[in-house]
XYZ file of C-alpha atoms in Angstrom:
453
model
C 78.903 130.233 40.069
C 76.156 128.541 42.090
C 77.675 125.108 41.485
C 81.172 126.396 42.230
C 80.020 127.791 45.563
C 78.184 124.545 46.324
C 81.396 122.585 45.758
C 83.527 124.817 47.973
C 80.902 124.730 50.729
C 81.377 120.957 50.851
C 85.118 120.756 50.180
C 85.820 120.056 53.859
C 83.711 116.875 53.644
C 85.717 115.654 50.650
C 88.933 116.305 52.553
C 87.677 114.223 55.482
C 86.954 111.332 53.105
C 90.455 111.548 51.625
C 91.964 111.420 55.104
C 90.611 107.928 55.694
C 93.328 105.337 54.766
C 90.923 102.999 52.998
C 93.444 100.362 51.895
C 92.406 96.693 51.973
C 93.686 95.161 55.214
C 93.577 91.360 55.469
C 94.533 91.523 59.157
C 91.254 93.241 60.085
C 88.888 91.368 57.750
C 85.833 89.908 59.484
C 82.405 88.750 58.358
C 81.082 92.260 58.990
C 84.182 93.976 57.552
C 84.896 91.981 54.370
C 87.717 94.329 53.299
C 89.099 95.429 56.659
C 88.722 98.403 58.969
C 90.123 101.145 56.728
C 87.751 100.563 53.818
C 84.838 100.048 56.213
C 85.597 103.441 57.796
C 85.318 105.178 54.415
C 82.056 103.387 53.668
C 80.669 104.356 57.061
C 81.719 107.978 56.531
C 79.670 108.195 53.333
C 76.800 106.275 54.947
C 76.568 108.754 57.801
C 76.904 111.740 55.467
C 74.089 110.472 53.236
C 71.797 109.819 56.196
C 72.460 113.319 57.571
C 71.539 114.724 54.156
C 68.210 112.889 54.185
C 68.986 110.152 51.670
C 67.783 106.576 51.847
C 70.804 104.296 52.278
C 70.629 100.720 51.004
C 72.940 98.220 52.713
C 74.808 95.366 51.060
C 76.558 93.640 53.978
C 79.689 95.760 54.039
C 80.430 95.212 50.341
C 78.687 98.352 49.122
C 75.974 100.871 49.861
C 73.382 102.474 47.606
C 72.280 106.097 48.079
C 69.048 107.279 46.514
C 66.593 110.135 46.806
C 63.872 108.596 44.643
C 62.884 104.919 44.411
C 61.890 104.176 40.844
C 61.292 101.144 38.648
C 64.426 98.928 38.981
C 64.317 98.292 35.237
C 64.694 102.031 34.627
C 67.357 102.667 37.277
C 70.667 104.363 36.490
C 73.569 103.572 38.815
C 76.556 105.857 39.301
C 79.147 103.438 40.661
C 82.370 104.391 42.449
C 84.854 102.730 44.784
C 86.184 104.010 48.087
C 89.169 101.675 48.389
C 92.600 102.939 47.348
C 95.978 101.374 46.665
C 98.879 101.596 49.099
C 100.355 105.099 49.131
C 103.953 103.895 48.642
C 106.940 106.211 48.965
C 108.042 109.477 47.388
C 105.273 111.818 48.550
C 106.056 115.461 49.271
C 102.958 115.665 51.513
C 101.046 113.280 53.763
C 99.234 110.900 51.347
C 96.249 110.901 53.710
C 96.466 114.557 54.710
C 94.149 115.982 52.003
C 96.528 118.930 51.710
C 95.584 121.816 49.415
C 98.622 123.368 47.744
C 98.973 125.509 44.623
C 95.291 125.082 43.804
C 95.457 121.290 43.984
C 94.005 118.768 46.403
C 96.604 116.116 47.254
C 95.975 112.623 48.561
C 95.715 108.963 47.701
C 92.322 108.661 46.045
C 92.161 112.261 44.834
C 92.121 111.014 41.234
C 91.326 107.327 41.813
C 88.599 107.826 42.847
C 87.225 109.295 46.061
C 86.980 112.788 44.599
C 84.765 111.834 41.668
C 82.691 109.541 43.910
C 82.082 112.531 46.163
C 81.342 114.860 43.221
C 78.599 112.566 41.900
C 77.174 112.316 45.426
C 77.242 116.097 45.631
C 75.422 116.331 42.293
C 72.664 114.046 43.583
C 72.435 116.134 46.771
C 72.056 119.299 44.708
C 69.345 117.738 42.530
C 67.519 116.513 45.627
C 67.587 119.967 47.214
C 66.170 121.421 44.002
C 63.253 118.946 44.226
C 63.843 117.789 40.676
C 60.872 115.708 39.442
C 62.816 112.487 38.804
C 61.375 110.233 36.106
C 63.848 107.467 36.900
C 65.900 106.466 39.900
C 69.484 107.674 40.078
C 71.468 105.674 42.597
C 74.956 106.421 43.905
C 76.636 103.055 44.510
C 79.812 102.981 46.595
C 81.928 99.823 46.590
C 84.961 98.738 48.570
C 87.197 96.381 46.574
C 87.625 97.641 43.026
C 91.413 97.775 43.274
C 91.634 94.011 43.944
C 88.804 91.703 42.901
C 85.598 93.703 42.236
C 83.802 91.042 44.280
C 82.132 93.943 46.075
C 80.207 95.049 42.984
C 79.440 91.485 41.912
C 77.858 91.011 45.352
C 75.903 94.246 44.987
C 74.514 93.344 41.564
C 73.509 89.889 42.735
C 71.409 91.530 45.468
C 70.171 94.658 43.675
C 69.918 93.432 40.094
C 71.455 95.140 37.090
C 70.295 98.684 36.289
C 69.173 99.892 32.887
C 72.499 101.732 32.617
C 75.450 102.746 34.742
C 78.426 105.031 34.555
C 81.504 105.148 36.733
C 83.464 108.410 37.183
C 86.697 106.432 37.052
C 88.467 107.440 33.871
C 88.732 110.344 31.465
C 86.388 112.639 29.565
C 84.681 112.527 27.181
C 84.391 108.844 28.183
C 85.920 105.395 27.980
C 83.359 103.618 25.866
C 85.185 100.310 26.148
C 87.991 98.625 28.035
C 90.780 96.255 27.150
C 90.803 92.787 28.590
C 92.534 92.394 31.939
C 94.205 89.323 33.354
C 96.399 88.382 36.295
C 99.077 85.746 36.189
C 100.437 84.187 39.364
C 104.071 83.058 39.286
C 105.223 80.307 41.671
C 108.233 78.022 42.068
C 111.198 76.846 44.069
C 114.428 78.820 43.933
C 118.049 78.039 44.783
C 120.608 80.682 44.008
C 122.375 83.790 45.137
C 119.201 85.579 46.316
C 118.362 84.847 49.940
C 115.288 87.103 50.052
C 113.610 89.435 47.582
C 110.687 91.834 47.902
C 109.431 93.864 44.927
C 106.362 96.035 44.491
C 103.213 96.790 46.457
C 100.267 95.612 44.335
C 99.653 93.752 41.093
C 98.183 96.725 39.228
C 100.850 99.201 40.382
C 104.240 99.604 38.682
C 106.724 98.526 41.360
C 108.081 101.698 43.020
C 110.635 99.821 45.148
C 112.494 96.516 45.089
C 115.120 94.974 47.306
C 117.096 91.758 47.587
C 119.416 90.154 50.149
C 122.301 88.473 48.343
C 124.518 85.740 49.699
C 128.238 86.438 49.842
C 130.356 83.369 49.244
C 131.269 80.590 46.866
C 128.133 81.081 44.762
C 129.724 84.139 43.142
C 132.948 84.843 41.275
C 133.800 87.751 43.579
C 136.691 87.576 46.017
C 134.700 89.170 48.823
C 132.081 91.718 49.838
C 134.115 94.724 48.733
C 134.583 93.417 45.198
C 130.931 92.330 44.997
C 129.734 95.736 46.247
C 131.976 97.545 43.788
C 130.649 95.522 40.877
C 127.033 96.125 41.892
C 127.587 99.880 42.234
C 129.363 100.112 38.866
C 126.613 98.148 37.125
C 123.938 100.409 38.626
C 125.789 103.544 37.592
C 126.454 102.314 34.045
C 122.773 101.435 33.533
C 121.139 104.354 35.305
C 119.690 102.200 38.085
C 118.801 104.166 41.222
C 120.036 101.800 43.932
C 121.816 101.587 47.264
C 124.049 98.631 48.175
C 124.810 97.900 51.819
C 126.336 95.051 53.801
C 124.091 93.604 56.512
C 124.552 90.458 58.640
C 126.782 88.630 56.188
C 124.695 89.573 53.130
C 124.628 92.374 50.611
C 121.320 94.228 50.489
C 120.375 95.990 47.264
C 117.543 98.530 47.423
C 116.246 99.886 44.104
C 114.027 102.912 43.664
C 111.586 103.192 40.751
C 108.457 105.231 40.090
C 104.929 104.028 40.777
C 102.218 104.291 38.162
C 99.116 102.473 36.985
C 99.962 99.087 35.474
C 98.042 99.901 32.282
C 100.229 102.974 31.634
C 103.895 101.902 31.628
C 104.903 105.327 30.322
C 103.846 106.911 33.623
C 106.181 104.893 35.849
C 109.456 103.000 36.057
C 109.652 99.475 37.444
C 112.126 98.954 40.278
C 111.417 95.211 39.982
C 112.646 95.090 36.380
C 115.734 97.152 37.265
C 116.586 94.723 40.073
C 116.044 91.710 37.820
C 118.368 93.258 35.233
C 121.060 93.746 37.850
C 120.754 90.173 39.115
C 120.463 88.723 35.612
C 124.235 89.217 35.267
C 124.960 86.704 38.048
C 121.965 84.334 38.305
C 120.278 82.294 35.514
C 116.820 82.333 37.115
C 116.946 86.115 37.438
C 118.112 86.295 33.816
C 115.064 84.289 32.759
C 112.678 86.472 34.752
C 114.258 89.635 33.397
C 113.792 88.409 29.829
C 110.138 87.590 30.613
C 109.203 90.965 32.082
C 111.710 93.496 30.695
C 109.372 94.946 28.035
C 105.987 96.145 29.335
C 104.594 95.970 25.784
C 105.251 92.255 25.321
C 107.844 92.044 22.541
C 109.402 89.114 24.414
C 106.126 87.219 23.924
C 106.190 87.808 20.187
C 103.646 90.630 20.359
C 104.154 93.278 17.707
C 104.105 96.838 19.047
C 101.211 98.970 17.839
C 101.015 102.744 17.739
C 97.454 103.206 18.934
C 97.044 103.034 22.696
C 93.692 101.271 22.348
C 95.464 98.442 20.486
C 98.459 98.154 22.792
C 99.174 95.157 25.008
C 100.751 95.925 28.383
C 102.127 93.764 31.192
C 103.486 94.561 34.647
C 105.303 92.468 37.236
C 103.608 94.228 40.122
C 104.691 91.898 42.936
C 107.606 89.482 43.219
C 109.006 87.887 46.368
C 111.482 85.193 47.354
C 111.491 83.805 50.872
C 112.734 80.463 52.257
C 113.430 79.238 48.735
C 109.893 79.951 47.473
C 109.082 82.392 44.651
C 105.792 84.256 44.421
C 104.763 86.831 41.832
C 101.717 88.640 40.441
C 101.593 89.974 36.893
C 98.962 92.369 35.557
C 98.317 92.402 31.788
C 95.880 94.376 29.618
C 95.027 93.104 26.141
C 92.967 94.534 23.249
C 90.307 92.895 21.107
C 91.882 90.251 18.887
C 94.049 88.764 21.629
C 93.181 85.771 23.762
C 94.048 85.216 27.437
C 94.682 81.494 26.983
C 97.126 82.136 24.135
C 98.918 84.852 26.098
C 99.184 82.537 29.098
C 100.672 79.788 26.952
C 103.275 82.219 25.614
C 104.433 83.449 29.020
C 104.376 79.931 30.496
C 106.715 78.671 27.759
C 109.154 81.498 28.379
C 109.154 81.576 32.186
C 111.261 79.127 34.183
C 108.699 79.243 37.000
C 105.106 78.004 37.027
C 102.577 80.497 35.605
C 98.826 80.263 36.206
C 95.988 82.416 34.907
C 94.116 83.447 38.053
C 91.888 86.205 36.681
C 90.597 87.126 33.246
C 88.113 89.816 32.292
C 87.673 90.020 28.489
C 87.433 93.318 26.576
C 84.109 95.182 26.519
C 82.628 97.788 24.193
C 79.487 99.945 24.363
C 77.562 101.525 21.478
C 78.234 105.236 20.998
C 74.663 105.597 19.656
C 73.115 104.176 22.831
C 70.644 106.702 24.270
C 72.291 106.804 27.708
C 75.785 107.043 26.261
C 74.631 109.865 23.993
C 73.331 111.868 26.970
C 76.716 111.719 28.671
C 78.702 112.468 25.532
C 76.444 115.337 24.454
C 76.536 116.887 27.926
C 80.328 116.903 27.982
C 80.527 118.417 24.513
C 77.905 121.072 25.193
C 79.561 122.192 28.412
C 83.164 122.198 27.188
C 82.967 122.772 23.437
C 85.460 119.907 23.144
C 84.562 117.375 20.435
C 87.062 114.547 20.901
C 85.803 110.994 20.438
C 85.336 108.396 23.192
C 88.367 106.195 23.849
C 89.090 102.591 24.771
C 90.742 102.366 28.165
C 93.514 100.106 29.382
C 92.162 100.498 32.899
C 89.740 98.147 34.587
C 86.707 99.802 36.127
C 83.307 98.684 37.357
C 82.243 98.854 33.702
C 83.517 95.284 33.422
C 81.018 94.140 36.058
C 78.011 96.161 34.910
C 78.540 95.647 31.165
C 76.169 98.401 29.999
C 78.382 101.016 31.600
C 81.014 103.590 30.617
C 83.770 105.375 32.521
C 83.009 109.117 32.500
C 85.662 111.540 33.791
C 86.884 113.035 36.037
C 90.124 113.719 34.127
C 89.915 115.990 31.099
C 92.203 115.736 28.072
C 95.616 117.181 28.872
C 95.321 116.764 32.643
C 98.241 115.060 34.367
C 97.384 111.460 35.217
C 98.869 110.588 38.626
C 96.759 107.513 39.360
C 98.672 105.093 41.639
C 101.619 107.507 41.771
C 103.189 109.566 44.539
C 101.697 113.051 44.987
C 98.403 112.010 43.423
C 96.373 115.206 43.155
C 93.577 116.997 41.333
C 93.067 120.694 40.653
C 90.233 122.380 42.534
C 89.159 124.135 39.333
C 89.073 120.722 37.638
C 86.851 119.464 40.462
C 84.387 122.287 39.832
C 84.400 121.543 36.115
C 83.776 117.821 36.633
C 81.087 118.525 39.244
C 79.268 120.790 36.803
C 79.367 118.123 34.094
C 78.125 115.411 36.467
C 75.312 117.649 37.708
C 74.038 118.402 34.202
C 74.441 114.821 32.967
C 72.657 113.350 35.989
C 69.845 115.872 35.650
C 69.295 114.796 32.025
C 69.423 111.111 32.964
C 66.860 111.675 35.745
C 64.465 113.296 33.294
C 65.094 110.945 30.353
């Protein structure tokens, strides 16, 4: 009850953090604001809060901050690493995505699951331990980064300055823990285009299933249709026959097709529905380049690349055309893929390059990682979760990409419990207040044990 009251006493501060639209903004990037004003505002909010609470705040040039109550031997340090940046909110919300609305016992907002809430809960746990004057035997450091959703350059910068800790965990996954992560890569797709599509704009971010897609189509001799009415009729019939949620309108001598999908995390195709793939399917009937792209990206589990489907999620390959645009005859796309142990990024790149009519380059590759379940630090976290919940499920391998990839000796630990709805990168992202209390209690006990280890 004491921890529950402590959480609710500070709930207002969490809501204020969620109200900050901390999306990367290239237009406001400066030397002092490496990720733009929105992310910098969230970092400054936590900086000021920590200083008011009497913590020492370590500065890393706008890339990250460290918050500590006890300065110990760096070789014995444990970092709790979180990110304050969030993905674009997108469409389809029933509430303001940056309103931090509480409804039906849930806290709504972009970042409520991924991952401002759990960042705040671990901070709150350290605050509670500090107030209790716990005799720390090792340094626990809250590390808050700013660019996890794009490059993770923020945490690479931090580690270069601060050095690697003895161990780290990131509250950026599920309980009991993600003991390892699949490999993650990004392909960039480029090329010239001449065809029926005048302009095309799909998706919001590489690691988000495209929630919307639209294209401006030329009306004229490039098609077999007698005129706009016949073309519009065909498009509408094709959408209806294939369950595509789309609107077709005539604008300035073109037909504009707007497709609605459902956002979700790129590593979990089952949670979303790609508007980009739906639009490519529609256009594949009238344009050979679109047909090629549809065949490349139609299956998020890679059957078109000759990858055999596997039943276990930890063994499953996934791919997502998160961004695709055509403008002034130039194509640009970004593809997110997650691959398990036993697959190779170079081989996967060769497969997609052979199939795709456009140029494909491998711009980012982070191989799979795995930690030892018998590791002393890992055991503390796992035992704490099991003792407090009575739940004995085994650690999992995640398709997500967290700061674990940068730290290495690091696991993702909560905040989602088994059975909780995963709304990461989706509209109406939210987390139950009771679930917040539960996660806070687990973090408090786990961090106490780590401090005394």
